[in-house]
XYZ file of N, CA, C and O in Angstrom:
524
model
N -29.363 -23.118 17.402
C -28.300 -23.500 18.307
C -28.825 -24.479 19.356
O -28.168 -25.452 19.665
N -30.031 -24.197 19.867
C -30.608 -25.076 20.879
C -30.827 -26.472 20.294
O -30.447 -27.473 20.902
N -31.408 -26.529 19.093
C -31.646 -27.823 18.440
C -30.332 -28.555 18.182
O -30.238 -29.767 18.381
N -29.307 -27.808 17.765
C -28.015 -28.433 17.485
C -27.420 -29.012 18.762
O -26.909 -30.137 18.751
N -27.510 -28.286 19.871
C -26.982 -28.783 21.143
C -27.744 -30.027 21.595
O -27.144 -30.989 22.077
N -29.067 -30.001 21.438
C -29.870 -31.167 21.824
C -29.473 -32.364 20.972
O -29.243 -33.461 21.493
N -29.372 -32.164 19.650
C -29.004 -33.257 18.744
C -27.627 -33.821 19.062
O -27.399 -35.023 18.972
N -26.695 -32.928 19.434
C -25.319 -33.349 19.722
C -25.131 -33.820 21.160
O -24.053 -34.281 21.526
N -26.166 -33.647 21.990
C -26.034 -34.001 23.405
C -25.073 -33.081 24.132
O -24.456 -33.463 25.123
N -24.935 -31.865 23.627
C -24.001 -30.892 24.207
C -24.758 -29.929 25.119
O -25.951 -29.688 24.917
N -24.068 -29.366 26.110
C -24.734 -28.381 26.966
C -25.004 -27.095 26.184
O -24.276 -26.761 25.242
N -26.056 -26.401 26.568
C -26.365 -25.121 25.926
C -25.340 -24.079 26.353
O -24.954 -24.026 27.518
N -24.910 -23.220 25.419
C -23.987 -22.146 25.782
C -24.668 -21.164 26.733
O -25.899 -21.040 26.751
N -23.866 -20.447 27.488
C -24.390 -19.486 28.463
C -25.293 -18.443 27.852
O -26.329 -18.087 28.426
N -24.947 -17.943 26.665
C -25.777 -16.909 26.043
C -27.148 -17.451 25.676
O -28.150 -16.742 25.737
N -27.229 -18.753 25.298
C -28.524 -19.340 24.950
C -29.387 -19.496 26.194
O -30.586 -19.217 26.179
N -28.767 -19.940 27.301
C -29.511 -20.049 28.555
C -29.998 -18.683 29.027
O -31.134 -18.548 29.495
N -29.155 -17.677 28.893
C -29.544 -16.318 29.296
C -30.722 -15.837 28.458
O -31.670 -15.229 28.987
N -30.694 -16.122 27.151
C -31.807 -15.702 26.301
C -33.085 -16.453 26.674
O -34.170 -15.871 26.721
N -32.984 -17.755 26.918
C -34.173 -18.525 27.275
C -34.796 -18.008 28.569
O -36.022 -17.908 28.688
N -33.960 -17.634 29.530
C -34.481 -17.058 30.780
C -35.172 -15.729 30.485
O -36.272 -15.463 30.964
N -34.517 -14.902 29.698
C -35.078 -13.609 29.307
C -36.425 -13.805 28.607
O -37.411 -13.157 28.925
N -36.474 -14.752 27.645
C -37.704 -14.998 26.884
C -38.815 -15.508 27.800
O -39.974 -15.096 27.678
N -38.469 -16.400 28.719
C -39.472 -16.933 29.641
C -40.069 -15.817 30.503
O -41.287 -15.769 30.720
N -39.212 -14.920 30.978
C -39.710 -13.797 31.778
C -40.640 -12.908 30.956
O -41.683 -12.473 31.442
N -40.277 -12.633 29.714
C -41.114 -11.787 28.849
C -42.444 -12.467 28.530
O -43.479 -11.827 28.484
N -42.406 -13.786 28.322
C -43.640 -14.519 28.042
C -44.592 -14.468 29.240
O -45.804 -14.332 29.078
N -44.031 -14.566 30.439
C -44.868 -14.516 31.642
C -45.502 -13.136 31.826
O -46.605 -13.012 32.336
N -44.788 -12.084 31.388
C -45.285 -10.712 31.527
C -46.219 -10.305 30.393
O -46.935 -9.318 30.508
N -46.230 -11.064 29.307
C -46.965 -10.673 28.105
C -48.474 -10.787 28.299
O -48.976 -11.784 28.804
N -49.184 -9.766 27.877
C -50.639 -9.765 27.897
C -51.119 -10.455 26.627
O -50.834 -10.002 25.516
N -51.856 -11.531 26.785
C -52.321 -12.311 25.632
C -53.202 -11.501 24.697
O -53.375 -11.860 23.533
N -53.758 -10.403 25.185
C -54.637 -9.583 24.354
C -53.886 -8.498 23.577
O -54.489 -7.795 22.772
N -52.593 -8.359 23.812
C -51.840 -7.331 23.078
C -51.405 -7.879 21.721
O -51.343 -9.089 21.524
N -51.106 -6.974 20.783
C -50.716 -7.426 19.434
C -49.472 -8.322 19.470
O -48.573 -8.130 20.283
N -49.423 -9.293 18.567
C -48.316 -10.249 18.551
C -46.981 -9.590 18.227
O -45.939 -10.094 18.630
N -47.011 -8.463 17.493
C -45.741 -7.814 17.190
C -45.076 -7.290 18.456
O -43.859 -7.188 18.523
N -45.863 -6.985 19.486
C -45.271 -6.550 20.763
C -44.544 -7.706 21.439
O -43.528 -7.512 22.075
N -45.094 -8.893 21.316
C -44.419 -10.062 21.878
C -43.109 -10.301 21.132
O -42.078 -10.542 21.745
N -43.152 -10.201 19.808
C -41.928 -10.382 19.014
C -40.881 -9.355 19.426
O -39.706 -9.673 19.566
N -41.323 -8.119 19.653
C -40.409 -7.068 20.095
C -39.849 -7.397 21.478
O -38.657 -7.250 21.730
N -40.716 -7.840 22.389
C -40.289 -8.171 23.742
C -39.272 -9.300 23.757
O -38.373 -9.333 24.583
N -39.408 -10.222 22.806
C -38.483 -11.356 22.723
C -37.240 -11.036 21.898
O -36.410 -11.889 21.656
N -37.151 -9.796 21.464
C -36.012 -9.293 20.689
C -35.920 -9.923 19.307
O -34.842 -10.108 18.764
N -37.067 -10.287 18.726
C -37.085 -10.697 17.329
C -37.057 -9.427 16.497
O -37.694 -8.446 16.841
N -36.336 -9.458 15.424
C -36.204 -8.276 14.584
C -36.615 -8.619 13.152
O -35.770 -8.793 12.286
N -37.911 -8.704 12.887
C -38.340 -9.091 11.542
C -37.967 -8.074 10.479
O -37.866 -8.417 9.314
N -37.731 -6.833 10.881
C -37.392 -5.828 9.884
C -35.908 -5.844 9.531
O -35.483 -5.178 8.608
N -35.101 -6.617 10.254
C -33.680 -6.717 9.928
C -33.519 -7.447 8.606
O -34.195 -8.426 8.328
N -32.608 -6.963 7.810
C -32.336 -7.649 6.547
C -31.438 -8.844 6.840
O -30.372 -8.707 7.401
N -31.897 -10.008 6.442
C -31.141 -11.236 6.657
C -30.546 -11.662 5.332
O -31.238 -11.715 4.318
N -29.275 -11.943 5.358
C -28.612 -12.350 4.125
C -29.075 -13.753 3.745
O -29.086 -14.649 4.567
N -29.442 -13.965 2.498
C -30.101 -15.199 2.107
C -29.214 -16.426 2.006
O -29.680 -17.525 2.129
N -27.940 -16.259 1.752
C -27.121 -17.460 1.620
C -25.739 -17.208 2.199
O -25.282 -16.082 2.306
N -25.080 -18.293 2.579
C -23.764 -18.181 3.200
C -22.761 -17.465 2.296
O -21.875 -16.792 2.766
N -22.927 -17.593 1.003
C -21.974 -17.002 0.074
C -22.004 -15.473 0.106
O -21.067 -14.844 -0.343
N -23.085 -14.899 0.623
C -23.164 -13.440 0.658
C -22.809 -12.861 2.016
O -22.901 -11.656 2.201
N -22.419 -13.689 2.980
C -22.041 -13.160 4.287
C -20.774 -12.322 4.139
O -19.846 -12.690 3.418
N -20.738 -11.221 4.828
C -19.593 -10.322 4.779
C -18.615 -10.698 5.892
O -18.861 -10.442 7.066
N -17.500 -11.327 5.508
C -16.547 -11.801 6.503
C -15.960 -10.659 7.328
O -15.679 -10.834 8.514
N -15.787 -9.482 6.729
C -15.247 -8.353 7.483
C -16.257 -7.848 8.520
O -15.879 -7.466 9.619
N -17.536 -7.886 8.162
C -18.580 -7.489 9.109
C -18.627 -8.463 10.285
O -18.741 -8.058 11.444
N -18.524 -9.751 9.991
C -18.529 -10.771 11.047
C -17.340 -10.569 11.970
O -17.481 -10.526 13.193
N -16.150 -10.410 11.393
C -14.937 -10.232 12.197
C -15.019 -8.961 13.033
O -14.661 -8.957 14.212
N -15.505 -7.894 12.445
C -15.606 -6.625 13.157
C -16.601 -6.709 14.316
O -16.309 -6.269 15.426
N -17.769 -7.279 14.052
C -18.798 -7.385 15.085
C -18.310 -8.229 16.256
O -18.395 -7.821 17.419
N -17.783 -9.408 15.955
C -17.317 -10.300 17.025
C -16.127 -9.697 17.756
O -16.044 -9.765 18.989
N -15.215 -9.062 17.038
C -14.061 -8.430 17.686
C -14.505 -7.321 18.642
O -13.945 -7.176 19.728
N -15.502 -6.549 18.237
C -16.028 -5.499 19.119
C -16.648 -6.092 20.375
O -16.443 -5.583 21.476
N -17.424 -7.166 20.218
C -18.009 -7.823 21.392
C -16.913 -8.324 22.326
O -17.005 -8.167 23.543
N -15.889 -8.944 21.764
C -14.790 -9.484 22.581
C -14.073 -8.366 23.329
O -13.752 -8.503 24.507
N -13.816 -7.260 22.633
C -13.121 -6.132 23.250
C -13.941 -5.565 24.413
O -13.426 -5.324 25.493
N -15.246 -5.372 24.179
C -16.114 -4.844 25.242
C -16.179 -5.796 26.431
O -16.126 -5.363 27.573
N -16.297 -7.095 26.164
C -16.355 -8.071 27.251
C -15.044 -8.124 28.024
O -15.046 -8.251 29.246
N -13.921 -8.039 27.317
C -12.618 -8.077 27.978
C -12.442 -6.889 28.912
O -11.795 -6.989 29.954
N -13.042 -5.751 28.561
C -12.932 -4.551 29.383
C -13.955 -4.520 30.514
O -13.831 -3.730 31.437
N -14.962 -5.378 30.436
C -16.004 -5.388 31.458
C -15.625 -6.354 32.579
O -14.671 -7.115 32.477
N -16.424 -6.325 33.631
C -16.180 -7.214 34.766
C -16.446 -8.673 34.403
O -15.858 -9.571 34.974
N -17.339 -8.887 33.460
C -17.725 -10.255 33.135
C -16.614 -10.998 32.401
O -16.516 -12.209 32.470
N -15.775 -10.303 31.681
C -14.654 -10.925 30.987
C -15.049 -11.545 29.663
O -16.224 -11.693 29.357
N -14.041 -11.896 28.905
C -14.244 -12.448 27.568
C -14.855 -13.840 27.641
O -14.528 -14.635 28.515
N -15.750 -14.145 26.711
C -16.421 -15.446 26.629
C -15.661 -16.354 25.667
O -14.760 -15.916 24.965
N -16.070 -17.604 25.601
C -15.493 -18.534 24.639
C -15.893 -18.123 23.224
O -16.977 -17.565 23.012
N -15.055 -18.426 22.250
C -15.333 -18.005 20.875
C -16.628 -18.609 20.336
O -17.355 -17.951 19.604
N -16.947 -19.853 20.701
C -18.196 -20.447 20.225
C -19.405 -19.650 20.714
O -20.428 -19.595 20.040
N -19.281 -19.040 21.892
C -20.365 -18.189 22.402
C -20.580 -17.013 21.451
O -21.712 -16.640 21.143
N -19.489 -16.420 20.983
C -19.597 -15.267 20.073
C -20.149 -15.685 18.707
O -20.964 -14.979 18.133
N -19.698 -16.842 18.202
C -20.211 -17.301 16.912
C -21.712 -17.556 17.016
O -22.482 -17.166 16.142
N -22.115 -18.220 18.081
C -23.532 -18.494 18.285
C -24.342 -17.221 18.449
O -25.445 -17.093 17.904
N -23.788 -16.271 19.176
C -24.474 -14.987 19.365
C -24.656 -14.287 18.027
O -25.711 -13.719 17.749
N -23.628 -14.332 17.180
C -23.734 -13.693 15.863
C -24.844 -14.342 15.039
O -25.640 -13.652 14.409
N -24.900 -15.663 15.065
C -25.937 -16.379 14.312
C -27.319 -15.968 14.797
O -28.209 -15.667 13.999
N -27.510 -15.919 16.110
C -28.825 -15.599 16.668
C -29.201 -14.145 16.425
O -30.329 -13.842 16.048
N -28.257 -13.222 16.624
C -28.587 -11.800 16.543
C -28.599 -11.241 15.132
O -29.309 -10.286 14.859
N -27.812 -11.813 14.223
C -27.667 -11.210 12.897
C -28.146 -12.073 11.748
O -28.370 -11.568 10.654
N -28.281 -13.368 11.962
C -28.633 -14.251 10.860
C -29.961 -14.944 11.140
O -30.656 -14.611 12.077
N -30.301 -15.930 10.346
C -31.596 -16.595 10.486
C -31.614 -17.639 11.586
O -32.662 -18.142 11.923
N -30.466 -17.992 12.139
C -30.411 -19.009 13.177
C -30.204 -20.410 12.635
O -30.058 -21.353 13.378
N -30.174 -20.563 11.319
C -30.014 -21.893 10.720
C -28.574 -22.141 10.265
O -28.243 -23.220 9.831
N -27.738 -21.130 10.333
C -26.360 -21.263 9.854
C -25.548 -22.093 10.846
O -25.893 -22.210 12.010
N -24.429 -22.632 10.384
C -23.584 -23.432 11.268
C -22.527 -22.558 11.920
O -22.062 -21.569 11.347
N -22.167 -22.942 13.131
C -21.116 -22.236 13.855
C -19.811 -22.307 13.068
O -19.056 -21.348 13.007
N -19.557 -23.451 12.424
C -18.326 -23.626 11.646
C -18.201 -22.630 10.511
O -17.115 -22.131 10.226
N -19.314 -22.316 9.858
C -19.294 -21.339 8.767
C -18.928 -19.959 9.299
O -18.077 -19.280 8.730
N -19.576 -19.553 10.387
C -19.303 -18.237 10.961
C -17.874 -18.184 11.484
O -17.182 -17.185 11.319
N -17.415 -19.276 12.084
C -16.044 -19.334 12.600
C -15.034 -19.141 11.466
O -14.111 -18.340 11.574
N -15.221 -19.858 10.353
C -14.262 -19.747 9.247
C -14.317 -18.351 8.624
O -13.276 -17.785 8.274
N -15.516 -17.786 8.500
C -15.624 -16.433 7.950
C -15.017 -15.398 8.892
O -14.426 -14.414 8.444
N -15.135 -15.608 10.190
C -14.525 -14.707 11.177
C -13.009 -14.665 10.973
O -12.409 -13.599 10.888
N -12.393 -15.839 10.869
C -10.941 -15.869 10.702
C -10.501 -15.329 9.337
O -9.470 -14.671 9.228
N -11.293 -15.573 8.303
C -10.992 -14.976 6.994
C -11.112 -13.459 7.071
O -10.315 -12.740 6.468
N -12.112 -12.985 7.810
C -12.299 -11.536 7.981
C -11.148 -10.902 8.728
O -10.762 -9.772 8.437
N -10.574 -11.593 9.702
C -9.403 -11.076 10.409
C -8.164 -11.094 9.523
O -7.325 -10.194 9.586
N -8.066 -12.127 8.703
C -6.887 -12.300 7.853
C -6.815 -11.255 6.735
O -5.739 -10.793 6.384
N -7.976 -10.866 6.189
C -7.999 -9.948 5.045
C -7.286 -8.621 5.318
O -6.399 -8.231 4.554
N -7.616 -7.899 6.405
C -6.908 -6.624 6.623
C -5.437 -6.830 6.976
O -4.595 -6.010 6.622
N -5.127 -7.942 7.657
C -3.724 -8.207 7.996
C -2.901 -8.436 6.728
O -1.769 -7.966 6.617
N -3.474 -9.124 5.755
C -2.793 -9.350 4.477
C -2.573 -8.023 3.751
O -1.487 -7.770 3.225
N -3.599 -7.182 3.755
C -3.475 -5.878 3.095
C -2.424 -5.009 3.782
O -1.608 -4.356 3.118
N -2.393 -5.025 5.095
C -1.388 -4.254 5.843
C 0.008 -4.757 5.501
O 0.928 -3.964 5.264
N 0.162 -6.082 5.447
C 1.460 -6.667 5.121
C 1.897 -6.299 3.705
O 3.055 -5.952 3.462
N 0.963 -6.328 2.747
C 1.286 -5.958 1.366
C 1.696 -4.484 1.282
O 2.654 -4.141 0.589
N 0.983 -3.621 1.979
C 1.324 -2.192 1.987
C 2.686 -1.946 2.629
O 3.449 -1.103 2.171
N 3.004 -2.708 3.677
C 4.301 -2.571 4.337
C 5.425 -2.979 3.390
O 6.423 -2.279 3.252
N 5.234 -4.103 2.681
C 6.255 -4.568 1.736
C 6.429 -3.574 0.577
O 7.544 -3.307 0.131
N 5.339 -2.999 0.108
C 5.382 -2.002 -0.962
C 6.133 -0.756 -0.487
O 6.968 -0.223 -1.223
N 5.885 -0.337 0.724
C 6.574 0.841 1.283
C 8.072 0.568 1.426
O 8.895 1.457 1.186
N 8.421 -0.654 1.816
C 9.829 -1.016 1.967
C 10.545 -0.993 0.616
O 11.690 -0.565 0.524
N 9.867 -1.422 -0.432
C 10.456 -1.402 -1.774
C 10.673 0.017 -2.271
O 11.641 0.292 -2.970
N 9.744 0.903 -1.922
C 9.861 2.299 -2.352
C 10.987 3.021 -1.640
O 11.547 3.984 -2.168
N 11.326 2.578 -0.448
C 12.428 3.202 0.304
C 13.724 2.752 -0.266
O 14.622 3.194 -0.644
């Protein structure tokens, strides 16, 4: 995301700036003699997380559910809801390899929202026919 913003001449999203500040603080506190896996842990890298290898295997319902939960929690908090690009970028950083495009996650998010709505609508129409 940082490289993409630099290439596009766009400002960094708030979540990226917050992470960079967090990472800088952890780097300053890190003991150079401690194992490198502790630094990775301190920087919130999760090498043991399973990363999906290609865009075709991303689960659109998982993306929609995760982002919707973040939005709901933020809306209920004092900080308030963020821009959607912030959520797409956060999903890429926290759940994927960081190389995916925001556009891909955005389209999968909307497909993930559409899928249950379509199923609900089909079930409603089926129930109406049975009545």
